[in-house]
Amino acid sequence: MARLRLPTVLACLACATACGNDDTSLPADGGDSETAGNGVLYETCPTTCATTPTCTGDQILSCCTCIEPPVNDAQRTPCGQMSDYCDEAPPDPVNVACLMESGWPEPPPVDPPTVTVRGVVDVYGNGNTSAGGDITVEFYRMAADGSTDGAAIGTDLATLAACDESLLPAVFESGDEATCCPGACQELLPDTSDCTPESGDCRQLWLYEVAGIPTSTPLILHTSGDRLFWKDLYYSNVFFFPEEEEPGGYVYYRAKTLSVDDWRGIPASAGDFDGIAPGQGAVAGEIHDCDNVKLVSAMVGVNPAPGILVYFNGVEEKPYPNTMRRSTNIDSLYAALEIPPGQVRVSALAQVEGVGLVNLGWWDAQVIADALTVVTIRGTRPTQVSAAP
């Protein structure tokens, strides 16, 4: 059984203009049992690429990306090792049902209802929230090319003082997080030891609330703040659904911001010692199965190819690259560094026990200069099947 600290926040993108053609319908061979000529099951992407990458060595061309072949069977991350998007013991098999035609999600309705989105903004890695000031949270409709479509449809200035435990759902916490920094409005700082309630090792989180956000609609969530402290983040895969509403009449979403120090430090620890070049961007995210559970041993492909593709250390409080890893860790994180601005395709493969070599999903997003684009794979998306026969 999966434990999702957040409601299941699906994300999808159906365009194929930069890394595919304009036809968003699924290929004729995208059924439940057939594979493409590369031996990969469930490739639900368009059959042609506008820019076909040149794969090298043993790399597999799948959904217009070059991906290293998996070495180990994929596994779901247990909740004892991560606090969200995890699987309660004993772990269940990797769920690939939404990749098969019989399990594709319903296409979005013509006139979807709206919801109020409420949540916290926390920090990806290091960063002093008190010193960094407030964070602006903006929602945009996503255009066909993965960019923001027009003006923001909702915005809020997230503040530390506004955070109230009674407004938020209970979070799953363990260890020092539960004893020293309990609740949804604060979290344990990285690199803490012997934490006590009086030690000052907790950082407060920002609260935001935005009304009138359409459901079943591909959205982009943008977080930004004082540029001396924070880098811009663009979540390109955000979807909300009416059934996700909490009893208080809102949908909960936990967003993040990234410190300037980590924008510099994470690439350096991945081997990009000069840091991401000015004018370039980066993509990072997680790989989940059809239950929205993090996967270990998944492989990621990105087109255009990044300067560096790296996986992480599996440490939730302080995620940093592990250059020795060749697949996702228990945190399911990857990062693709040094990508030029413009459209980008992300896809993932896994070897699934009893099933075979599987494409876990794909979508196209926009890389923004000097910013991080967050792209998490969560299987087939509703708008990716809206034109299917």
mmCIF file of C-alpha atoms in Angstrom:
data_model
loop_
_atom_site.group_PDB
_atom_site.id
_atom_site.type_symbol
_atom_site.label_atom_id
_atom_site.label_comp_id
_atom_site.label_asym_id
_atom_site.label_seq_id
_atom_site.Cartn_x
_atom_site.Cartn_y
_atom_site.Cartn_z
ATOM 1 C CA MET A 1 0.000 0.000 0.000
ATOM 2 C CA ALA A 2 1.315 3.418 -0.904
ATOM 3 C CA ARG A 3 1.576 6.256 1.582
ATOM 4 C CA LEU A 4 1.393 9.679 -0.039
ATOM 5 C CA ARG A 5 2.109 12.448 2.399
ATOM 6 C CA LEU A 6 0.591 14.732 -0.209
ATOM 7 C CA PRO A 7 -2.587 13.942 -2.126
ATOM 8 C CA THR A 8 -1.892 12.213 -5.404
ATOM 9 C CA VAL A 9 -0.877 15.155 -7.584
ATOM 10 C CA LEU A 10 -0.829 13.927 -11.141
ATOM 11 C CA ALA A 11 1.027 15.743 -13.864
ATOM 12 C CA CYS A 12 0.919 15.521 -17.599
ATOM 13 C CA LEU A 13 2.000 17.098 -20.812
ATOM 14 C CA ALA A 14 0.778 16.092 -24.241
ATOM 15 C CA CYS A 15 2.774 18.157 -26.678
ATOM 16 C CA ALA A 16 5.364 16.810 -29.037
ATOM 17 C CA THR A 17 6.572 19.813 -30.971
ATOM 18 C CA ALA A 18 10.233 19.884 -30.046
ATOM 19 C CA CYS A 19 10.939 16.221 -29.424
ATOM 20 C CA GLY A 20 8.009 14.755 -31.332
ATOM 21 C CA ASN A 21 5.463 15.753 -33.951
ATOM 22 C CA ASP A 22 2.233 17.659 -33.413
ATOM 23 C CA ASP A 23 0.194 14.453 -33.163
ATOM 24 C CA THR A 24 -0.501 13.832 -29.469
ATOM 25 C CA SER A 25 -2.335 10.563 -30.028
ATOM 26 C CA LEU A 26 -0.778 7.345 -28.867
ATOM 27 C CA PRO A 27 0.940 5.072 -31.379
ATOM 28 C CA ALA A 28 -0.888 2.120 -32.836
ATOM 29 C CA ASP A 29 1.518 -0.294 -31.132
ATOM 30 C CA GLY A 30 1.046 1.250 -27.686
ATOM 31 C CA GLY A 31 -1.249 -1.511 -26.466
ATOM 32 C CA ASP A 32 -1.046 -3.825 -23.482
ATOM 33 C CA SER A 33 1.456 -6.389 -24.749
ATOM 34 C CA GLU A 34 3.298 -5.214 -27.831
ATOM 35 C CA THR A 35 6.757 -3.702 -27.741
ATOM 36 C CA ALA A 36 8.439 -1.262 -30.069
ATOM 37 C CA GLY A 37 11.356 -2.446 -32.176
ATOM 38 C CA ASN A 38 13.655 -1.602 -29.273
ATOM 39 C CA GLY A 39 12.042 -4.210 -27.018
ATOM 40 C CA VAL A 40 10.455 -1.606 -24.722
ATOM 41 C CA LEU A 41 6.900 -2.136 -23.488
ATOM 42 C CA TYR A 42 4.237 0.594 -23.229
ATOM 43 C CA GLU A 43 5.788 3.457 -25.173
ATOM 44 C CA THR A 44 2.812 5.834 -25.132
ATOM 45 C CA CYS A 45 4.622 8.607 -27.000
ATOM 46 C CA PRO A 46 4.244 9.796 -30.617
ATOM 47 C CA THR A 47 6.051 7.540 -33.069
ATOM 48 C CA THR A 48 8.250 10.235 -34.627
ATOM 49 C CA CYS A 49 10.748 12.746 -33.244
ATOM 50 C CA ALA A 50 11.347 16.241 -34.550
ATOM 51 C CA THR A 51 14.923 15.878 -33.300
ATOM 52 C CA THR A 52 16.075 12.282 -32.994
ATOM 53 C CA PRO A 53 19.048 11.955 -30.649
ATOM 54 C CA THR A 54 22.104 9.886 -31.518
ATOM 55 C CA CYS A 55 22.410 7.098 -28.966
ATOM 56 C CA THR A 56 25.792 5.583 -28.177
ATOM 57 C CA GLY A 57 26.974 2.239 -26.850
ATOM 58 C CA ASP A 58 24.200 0.212 -25.255
ATOM 59 C CA GLN A 59 21.817 3.163 -24.931
ATOM 60 C CA ILE A 60 18.181 2.500 -25.855
ATOM 61 C CA LEU A 61 16.243 4.996 -27.976
ATOM 62 C CA SER A 62 12.888 5.284 -26.221
ATOM 63 C CA CYS A 63 10.387 8.123 -26.665
ATOM 64 C CA CYS A 64 12.992 10.307 -28.384
ATOM 65 C CA THR A 65 15.519 10.001 -25.543
ATOM 66 C CA CYS A 66 18.663 7.905 -25.178
ATOM 67 C CA ILE A 67 18.529 5.853 -21.979
ATOM 68 C CA GLU A 68 21.059 3.471 -20.459
ATOM 69 C CA PRO A 69 19.642 -0.064 -20.087
ATOM 70 C CA PRO A 70 18.534 -0.950 -16.549
ATOM 71 C CA VAL A 71 20.803 -3.337 -14.644
ATOM 72 C CA ASN A 72 18.532 -4.247 -11.720
ATOM 73 C CA ASP A 73 14.799 -4.771 -11.341
ATOM 74 C CA ALA A 74 13.006 -1.631 -10.179
ATOM 75 C CA GLN A 75 11.668 -1.569 -6.618
ATOM 76 C CA ARG A 76 9.297 0.719 -4.737
ATOM 77 C CA THR A 77 10.750 2.877 -1.951
ATOM 78 C CA PRO A 78 9.580 1.765 1.527
ATOM 79 C CA CYS A 79 8.124 4.359 3.892
ATOM 80 C CA GLY A 80 10.769 3.541 6.481
ATOM 81 C CA GLN A 81 13.333 5.086 4.151
ATOM 82 C CA MET A 82 11.423 8.101 2.793
ATOM 83 C CA SER A 83 8.506 10.061 4.257
ATOM 84 C CA ASP A 84 6.385 10.712 1.162
ATOM 85 C CA TYR A 85 5.417 8.998 -2.083
ATOM 86 C CA CYS A 86 6.532 5.755 -0.432
ATOM 87 C CA ASP A 87 5.205 2.216 0.036
ATOM 88 C CA GLU A 88 4.111 0.824 3.379
ATOM 89 C CA ALA A 89 5.701 -2.500 4.294
ATOM 90 C CA PRO A 90 5.755 -4.999 2.819
ATOM 91 C CA PRO A 91 6.462 -3.207 -0.475
ATOM 92 C CA ASP A 92 4.103 -4.004 -3.336
ATOM 93 C CA PRO A 93 5.257 -4.791 -6.886
ATOM 94 C CA VAL A 94 5.872 -1.884 -9.243
ATOM 95 C CA ASN A 95 2.490 -0.784 -10.623
ATOM 96 C CA VAL A 96 2.470 -0.346 -14.413
ATOM 97 C CA ALA A 97 -1.323 -0.482 -14.926
ATOM 98 C CA CYS A 98 -1.630 3.133 -16.139
ATOM 99 C CA LEU A 99 0.907 2.428 -18.898
ATOM 100 C CA MET A 100 -1.393 -0.119 -20.537
ATOM 101 C CA GLU A 101 -4.357 0.897 -22.681
ATOM 102 C CA SER A 102 -6.721 -0.888 -20.306
ATOM 103 C CA GLY A 103 -5.497 1.352 -17.474
ATOM 104 C CA TRP A 104 -5.067 4.721 -19.178
ATOM 105 C CA PRO A 105 -6.584 7.652 -17.242
ATOM 106 C CA GLU A 106 -9.755 9.344 -18.421
ATOM 107 C CA PRO A 107 -9.278 12.344 -20.742
ATOM 108 C CA PRO A 108 -9.888 15.724 -19.065
ATOM 109 C CA PRO A 109 -13.429 17.159 -19.166
ATOM 110 C CA VAL A 110 -14.295 20.113 -21.391
ATOM 111 C CA ASP A 111 -15.254 22.420 -18.514
ATOM 112 C CA PRO A 112 -13.419 21.258 -15.370
ATOM 113 C CA PRO A 113 -14.340 22.603 -11.921
ATOM 114 C CA THR A 114 -11.893 24.729 -9.943
ATOM 115 C CA VAL A 115 -10.350 24.210 -6.511
ATOM 116 C CA THR A 116 -8.470 26.189 -3.898
ATOM 117 C CA VAL A 117 -4.860 25.065 -3.603
ATOM 118 C CA ARG A 118 -3.244 25.441 -0.201
ATOM 119 C CA GLY A 119 0.147 24.277 0.959
ATOM 120 C CA VAL A 120 3.581 25.041 2.269
ATOM 121 C CA VAL A 121 6.775 25.984 0.507
ATOM 122 C CA ASP A 122 9.827 24.242 1.900
ATOM 123 C CA VAL A 123 13.475 24.263 0.909
ATOM 124 C CA TYR A 124 15.132 21.748 -1.365
ATOM 125 C CA GLY A 125 18.286 21.048 0.667
ATOM 126 C CA ASN A 126 19.881 23.968 2.504
ATOM 127 C CA GLY A 127 18.615 27.462 3.098
ATOM 128 C CA ASN A 128 17.573 29.802 5.891
ATOM 129 C CA THR A 129 13.884 30.524 5.441
ATOM 130 C CA SER A 130 13.803 33.347 7.990
ATOM 131 C CA ALA A 131 16.643 35.266 6.332
ATOM 132 C CA GLY A 132 15.355 34.676 2.807
ATOM 133 C CA GLY A 133 12.100 36.631 3.072
ATOM 134 C CA ASP A 134 8.746 35.686 1.545
ATOM 135 C CA ILE A 135 8.182 33.464 -1.510
ATOM 136 C CA THR A 136 5.854 34.233 -4.423
ATOM 137 C CA VAL A 137 3.776 31.265 -5.633
ATOM 138 C CA GLU A 138 2.192 31.522 -9.095
ATOM 139 C CA PHE A 139 0.051 29.121 -11.129
ATOM 140 C CA TYR A 140 -0.089 29.202 -14.928
ATOM 141 C CA ARG A 141 -1.880 27.152 -17.523
ATOM 142 C CA MET A 142 0.611 25.158 -19.526
ATOM 143 C CA ALA A 143 0.825 25.832 -23.261
ATOM 144 C CA ALA A 144 1.211 23.106 -25.889
ATOM 145 C CA ASP A 145 4.986 23.588 -25.953
ATOM 146 C CA GLY A 146 5.301 23.266 -22.179
ATOM 147 C CA SER A 147 5.706 26.980 -21.521
ATOM 148 C CA THR A 148 3.485 29.246 -19.439
ATOM 149 C CA ASP A 149 0.285 30.082 -21.320
ATOM 150 C CA GLY A 150 -0.468 33.751 -20.738
ATOM 151 C CA ALA A 151 -0.627 35.544 -17.412
ATOM 152 C CA ALA A 152 -0.742 33.802 -14.043
ATOM 153 C CA ILE A 153 -4.195 32.432 -13.198
ATOM 154 C CA GLY A 154 -3.510 32.632 -9.466
ATOM 155 C CA THR A 155 -0.803 33.982 -7.181
ATOM 156 C CA ASP A 156 -0.007 34.386 -3.486
ATOM 157 C CA LEU A 157 2.822 35.738 -1.378
ATOM 158 C CA ALA A 158 3.742 32.831 0.882
ATOM 159 C CA THR A 159 4.695 33.982 4.380
ATOM 160 C CA LEU A 160 6.143 32.268 7.441
ATOM 161 C CA ALA A 161 3.841 34.038 9.888
ATOM 162 C CA ALA A 162 0.685 32.787 8.144
ATOM 163 C CA CYS A 163 1.448 29.091 8.671
ATOM 164 C CA ASP A 164 -1.116 27.492 10.986
ATOM 165 C CA GLU A 165 -1.086 23.762 11.780
ATOM 166 C CA SER A 166 -4.893 23.679 11.895
ATOM 167 C CA LEU A 167 -5.062 24.685 8.219
ATOM 168 C CA LEU A 168 -2.948 21.769 6.988
ATOM 169 C CA PRO A 169 -3.197 17.980 6.949
ATOM 170 C CA ALA A 170 -1.059 15.985 9.363
ATOM 171 C CA VAL A 171 2.293 14.982 7.931
ATOM 172 C CA PHE A 172 4.106 11.679 8.317
ATOM 173 C CA GLU A 173 7.252 12.225 10.378
ATOM 174 C CA SER A 174 9.787 10.036 12.148
ATOM 175 C CA GLY A 175 12.985 10.378 14.180
ATOM 176 C CA ASP A 176 14.198 13.882 15.051
ATOM 177 C CA GLU A 177 11.649 15.387 12.671
ATOM 178 C CA ALA A 178 8.806 14.022 14.802
ATOM 179 C CA THR A 179 10.332 14.772 18.208
ATOM 180 C CA CYS A 180 12.132 18.056 17.555
ATOM 181 C CA CYS A 181 10.269 19.756 14.688
ATOM 182 C CA PRO A 182 6.767 18.234 14.633
ATOM 183 C CA GLY A 183 3.996 19.527 12.416
ATOM 184 C CA ALA A 184 3.456 20.822 8.911
ATOM 185 C CA CYS A 185 4.767 24.363 9.509
ATOM 186 C CA GLN A 186 8.387 23.496 10.266
ATOM 187 C CA GLU A 187 11.049 20.977 9.321
ATOM 188 C CA LEU A 188 14.429 19.803 10.549
ATOM 189 C CA LEU A 189 17.447 21.619 9.180
ATOM 190 C CA PRO A 190 20.035 19.515 7.319
ATOM 191 C CA ASP A 191 23.221 18.480 9.161
ATOM 192 C CA THR A 192 21.615 18.522 12.612
ATOM 193 C CA SER A 193 22.514 16.188 15.454
ATOM 194 C CA ASP A 194 21.192 15.758 18.989
ATOM 195 C CA CYS A 195 18.267 17.972 18.105
ATOM 196 C CA THR A 196 16.100 19.223 20.963
ATOM 197 C CA PRO A 197 13.046 21.492 20.900
ATOM 198 C CA GLU A 198 15.268 24.287 22.258
ATOM 199 C CA SER A 199 18.239 23.794 19.922
ATOM 200 C CA GLY A 200 17.056 26.017 17.084
ATOM 201 C CA ASP A 201 17.508 23.257 14.505
ATOM 202 C CA CYS A 202 14.086 23.769 12.902
ATOM 203 C CA ARG A 203 13.238 26.078 10.031
ATOM 204 C CA GLN A 204 9.783 27.525 9.537
ATOM 205 C CA LEU A 205 7.862 26.947 6.303
ATOM 206 C CA TRP A 206 5.888 29.417 4.211
ATOM 207 C CA LEU A 207 2.104 29.050 3.788
ATOM 208 C CA TYR A 208 0.270 29.938 0.570
ATOM 209 C CA GLU A 209 -3.314 29.670 -0.690
ATOM 210 C CA VAL A 210 -4.601 30.272 -4.223
ATOM 211 C CA ALA A 211 -8.280 29.977 -5.233
ATOM 212 C CA GLY A 212 -9.850 29.306 -8.620
ATOM 213 C CA ILE A 213 -7.305 26.815 -9.968
ATOM 214 C CA PRO A 214 -8.796 24.560 -12.687
ATOM 215 C CA THR A 215 -8.725 20.813 -12.172
ATOM 216 C CA SER A 216 -7.771 18.214 -14.793
ATOM 217 C CA THR A 217 -5.668 20.902 -16.479
ATOM 218 C CA PRO A 218 -1.897 20.893 -17.055
ATOM 219 C CA LEU A 219 -0.404 23.649 -14.937
ATOM 220 C CA ILE A 220 2.939 25.216 -14.157
ATOM 221 C CA LEU A 221 3.718 26.244 -10.585
ATOM 222 C CA HIS A 222 6.416 28.901 -10.233
ATOM 223 C CA THR A 223 8.147 29.755 -6.955
ATOM 224 C CA SER A 224 10.427 32.776 -6.662
ATOM 225 C CA GLY A 225 11.891 35.031 -3.996
ATOM 226 C CA ASP A 226 14.769 37.306 -3.105
ATOM 227 C CA ARG A 227 17.340 36.550 -5.806
ATOM 228 C CA LEU A 228 20.155 36.925 -3.286
ATOM 229 C CA PHE A 229 18.809 33.802 -1.543
ATOM 230 C CA TRP A 230 16.590 31.789 -3.920
ATOM 231 C CA LYS A 231 16.530 30.510 -7.504
ATOM 232 C CA ASP A 232 13.331 30.286 -9.549
ATOM 233 C CA LEU A 233 11.664 26.854 -9.718
ATOM 234 C CA TYR A 234 9.133 25.858 -12.390
ATOM 235 C CA TYR A 235 7.027 22.748 -11.733
ATOM 236 C CA SER A 236 5.896 21.771 -15.217
ATOM 237 C CA ASN A 237 3.842 18.691 -14.376
ATOM 238 C CA VAL A 238 1.173 19.863 -11.949
ATOM 239 C CA PHE A 239 -2.402 18.553 -12.127
ATOM 240 C CA PHE A 240 -5.186 18.749 -9.546
ATOM 241 C CA PHE A 241 -8.386 16.696 -9.470
ATOM 242 C CA PRO A 242 -11.738 17.249 -7.695
ATOM 243 C CA GLU A 243 -11.429 13.965 -5.795
ATOM 244 C CA GLU A 244 -8.249 15.223 -4.129
ATOM 245 C CA GLU A 245 -10.093 17.885 -2.117
ATOM 246 C CA GLU A 246 -9.439 17.766 1.620
ATOM 247 C CA PRO A 247 -12.376 17.945 4.061
ATOM 248 C CA GLY A 248 -11.768 21.690 4.406
ATOM 249 C CA GLY A 249 -12.481 22.206 0.713
ATOM 250 C CA TYR A 250 -8.974 22.637 -0.632
ATOM 251 C CA VAL A 251 -6.287 20.632 -2.418
ATOM 252 C CA TYR A 252 -2.936 20.411 -0.641
ATOM 253 C CA TYR A 253 0.341 20.818 -2.531
ATOM 254 C CA ARG A 254 3.814 21.024 -1.046
ATOM 255 C CA ALA A 255 6.054 23.183 -3.209
ATOM 256 C CA LYS A 256 9.754 23.896 -2.855
ATOM 257 C CA THR A 257 12.308 26.588 -3.414
ATOM 258 C CA LEU A 258 16.049 26.220 -4.046
ATOM 259 C CA SER A 259 18.765 28.260 -2.388
ATOM 260 C CA VAL A 260 21.384 30.062 -4.446
ATOM 261 C CA ASP A 261 24.033 28.141 -2.475
ATOM 262 C CA ASP A 262 22.588 24.783 -3.578
ATOM 263 C CA TRP A 263 22.223 26.019 -7.175
ATOM 264 C CA ARG A 264 25.996 26.381 -7.052
ATOM 265 C CA GLY A 265 26.881 23.498 -4.740
ATOM 266 C CA ILE A 266 24.823 20.660 -6.228
ATOM 267 C CA PRO A 267 26.306 20.975 -9.750
ATOM 268 C CA ALA A 268 29.816 21.179 -8.270
ATOM 269 C CA SER A 269 29.267 17.928 -6.357
ATOM 270 C CA ALA A 270 28.024 16.353 -9.608
ATOM 271 C CA GLY A 271 31.256 17.249 -11.414
ATOM 272 C CA ASP A 272 30.137 20.564 -12.917
ATOM 273 C CA PHE A 273 32.790 22.412 -10.941
ATOM 274 C CA ASP A 274 32.249 25.819 -12.533
ATOM 275 C CA GLY A 275 28.519 25.617 -11.855
ATOM 276 C CA ILE A 276 25.713 25.857 -14.380
ATOM 277 C CA ALA A 277 26.765 28.351 -17.023
ATOM 278 C CA PRO A 278 24.860 31.657 -17.140
ATOM 279 C CA GLY A 279 21.979 31.377 -19.597
ATOM 280 C CA GLN A 280 21.727 27.594 -19.210
ATOM 281 C CA GLY A 281 19.165 25.708 -17.141
ATOM 282 C CA ALA A 282 18.580 22.411 -15.367
ATOM 283 C CA VAL A 283 15.876 19.775 -15.001
ATOM 284 C CA ALA A 284 15.354 17.632 -11.912
ATOM 285 C CA GLY A 285 12.611 15.447 -10.544
ATOM 286 C CA GLU A 286 11.598 11.955 -9.482
ATOM 287 C CA ILE A 287 10.474 8.734 -11.145
ATOM 288 C CA HIS A 288 7.228 7.223 -9.820
ATOM 289 C CA ASP A 289 5.053 4.260 -10.761
ATOM 290 C CA CYS A 290 1.305 4.290 -11.442
ATOM 291 C CA ASP A 291 0.569 4.452 -7.693
ATOM 292 C CA ASN A 292 2.699 7.620 -7.493
ATOM 293 C CA VAL A 293 5.344 5.738 -5.474
ATOM 294 C CA LYS A 294 9.050 6.478 -5.827
ATOM 295 C CA LEU A 295 11.079 3.909 -7.736
ATOM 296 C CA VAL A 296 14.600 2.630 -7.152
ATOM 297 C CA SER A 297 16.732 1.514 -10.142
ATOM 298 C CA ALA A 298 14.871 3.519 -12.799
ATOM 299 C CA MET A 299 16.847 5.020 -15.688
ATOM 300 C CA VAL A 300 16.282 8.526 -17.082
ATOM 301 C CA GLY A 301 16.747 9.986 -20.549
ATOM 302 C CA VAL A 302 16.690 13.666 -21.535
ATOM 303 C CA ASN A 303 16.579 15.278 -24.999
ATOM 304 C CA PRO A 304 18.443 17.502 -25.700
ATOM 305 C CA ALA A 305 21.181 15.651 -23.876
ATOM 306 C CA PRO A 306 22.392 17.464 -20.757
ATOM 307 C CA GLY A 307 26.005 18.177 -19.972
ATOM 308 C CA ILE A 308 25.647 15.994 -16.873
ATOM 309 C CA LEU A 309 22.955 13.495 -15.846
ATOM 310 C CA VAL A 310 23.223 12.421 -12.220
ATOM 311 C CA TYR A 311 21.326 10.481 -9.559
ATOM 312 C CA PHE A 312 21.273 11.215 -5.826
ATOM 313 C CA ASN A 313 22.380 9.966 -2.413
ATOM 314 C CA GLY A 314 19.019 8.908 -0.982
ATOM 315 C CA VAL A 315 19.273 11.313 1.981
ATOM 316 C CA GLU A 316 15.920 13.068 2.304
ATOM 317 C CA GLU A 317 17.097 15.936 4.511
ATOM 318 C CA LYS A 318 20.130 16.782 2.372
ATOM 319 C CA PRO A 319 19.861 15.467 -1.196
ATOM 320 C CA TYR A 320 23.151 15.629 -3.071
ATOM 321 C CA PRO A 321 24.392 13.878 -6.219
ATOM 322 C CA ASN A 322 26.048 10.481 -5.971
ATOM 323 C CA THR A 323 28.249 10.282 -9.046
ATOM 324 C CA MET A 324 28.774 6.543 -8.511
ATOM 325 C CA ARG A 325 25.094 5.719 -9.032
ATOM 326 C CA ARG A 326 23.798 4.727 -12.454
ATOM 327 C CA SER A 327 20.076 4.666 -11.594
ATOM 328 C CA THR A 328 17.622 6.240 -9.158
ATOM 329 C CA ASN A 329 18.173 5.779 -5.436
ATOM 330 C CA ILE A 330 15.484 5.441 -2.752
ATOM 331 C CA ASP A 331 14.719 9.156 -3.226
ATOM 332 C CA SER A 332 14.035 8.470 -6.953
ATOM 333 C CA LEU A 333 15.792 11.758 -7.784
ATOM 334 C CA TYR A 334 17.686 12.663 -10.929
ATOM 335 C CA ALA A 335 19.126 15.924 -12.236
ATOM 336 C CA ALA A 336 20.063 16.948 -15.770
ATOM 337 C CA LEU A 337 22.445 19.921 -15.805
ATOM 338 C CA GLU A 338 23.579 22.365 -18.468
ATOM 339 C CA ILE A 339 20.574 22.338 -20.813
ATOM 340 C CA PRO A 340 19.889 25.251 -23.174
ATOM 341 C CA PRO A 341 16.586 27.122 -22.785
ATOM 342 C CA GLY A 342 13.702 25.668 -24.764
ATOM 343 C CA GLN A 343 11.671 22.503 -24.966
ATOM 344 C CA VAL A 344 12.999 19.333 -23.382
ATOM 345 C CA ARG A 345 11.778 15.718 -23.365
ATOM 346 C CA VAL A 346 12.163 13.563 -20.255
ATOM 347 C CA SER A 347 11.463 9.826 -20.203
ATOM 348 C CA ALA A 348 12.363 6.827 -18.040
ATOM 349 C CA LEU A 349 12.865 3.076 -18.308
ATOM 350 C CA ALA A 350 12.746 0.283 -15.748
ATOM 351 C CA GLN A 351 13.129 -3.463 -15.706
ATOM 352 C CA VAL A 352 9.998 -4.680 -13.913
ATOM 353 C CA GLU A 353 9.947 -8.194 -12.494
ATOM 354 C CA GLY A 354 7.404 -10.381 -14.249
ATOM 355 C CA VAL A 355 6.732 -7.711 -16.887
ATOM 356 C CA GLY A 356 9.938 -6.818 -18.727
ATOM 357 C CA LEU A 357 11.574 -3.623 -19.946
ATOM 358 C CA VAL A 358 9.020 -0.825 -19.512
ATOM 359 C CA ASN A 359 8.818 2.835 -20.478
ATOM 360 C CA LEU A 360 7.513 4.470 -17.300
ATOM 361 C CA GLY A 361 6.271 7.629 -19.004
ATOM 362 C CA TRP A 362 7.415 10.779 -20.742
ATOM 363 C CA TRP A 363 6.620 14.410 -21.227
ATOM 364 C CA ASP A 364 7.904 17.630 -22.693
ATOM 365 C CA ALA A 365 8.639 20.724 -20.610
ATOM 366 C CA GLN A 366 10.399 24.059 -20.935
ATOM 367 C CA VAL A 367 13.896 24.765 -19.667
ATOM 368 C CA ILE A 368 14.231 28.335 -18.401
ATOM 369 C CA ALA A 369 17.590 30.098 -18.367
ATOM 370 C CA ASP A 370 19.185 30.277 -14.904
ATOM 371 C CA ALA A 371 16.308 28.336 -13.318
ATOM 372 C CA LEU A 372 15.338 24.797 -12.327
ATOM 373 C CA THR A 373 12.493 22.992 -14.101
ATOM 374 C CA VAL A 374 10.954 20.186 -12.027
ATOM 375 C CA VAL A 375 9.796 17.184 -14.067
ATOM 376 C CA THR A 376 8.533 14.049 -12.312
ATOM 377 C CA ILE A 377 7.455 10.995 -14.295
ATOM 378 C CA ARG A 378 4.152 9.528 -13.072
ATOM 379 C CA GLY A 379 3.051 7.241 -15.892
ATOM 380 C CA THR A 380 0.541 8.062 -18.630
ATOM 381 C CA ARG A 381 -1.183 11.450 -18.307
ATOM 382 C CA PRO A 382 -4.833 12.288 -19.066
ATOM 383 C CA THR A 383 -4.057 14.720 -21.876
ATOM 384 C CA GLN A 384 -1.742 12.176 -23.471
ATOM 385 C CA VAL A 385 -4.697 9.895 -24.161
ATOM 386 C CA SER A 386 -7.307 12.516 -25.076
ATOM 387 C CA ALA A 387 -6.677 12.016 -28.803
ATOM 388 C CA ALA A 388 -6.221 8.251 -28.653
ATOM 389 C CA PRO A 389 -8.575 6.103 -30.766
#
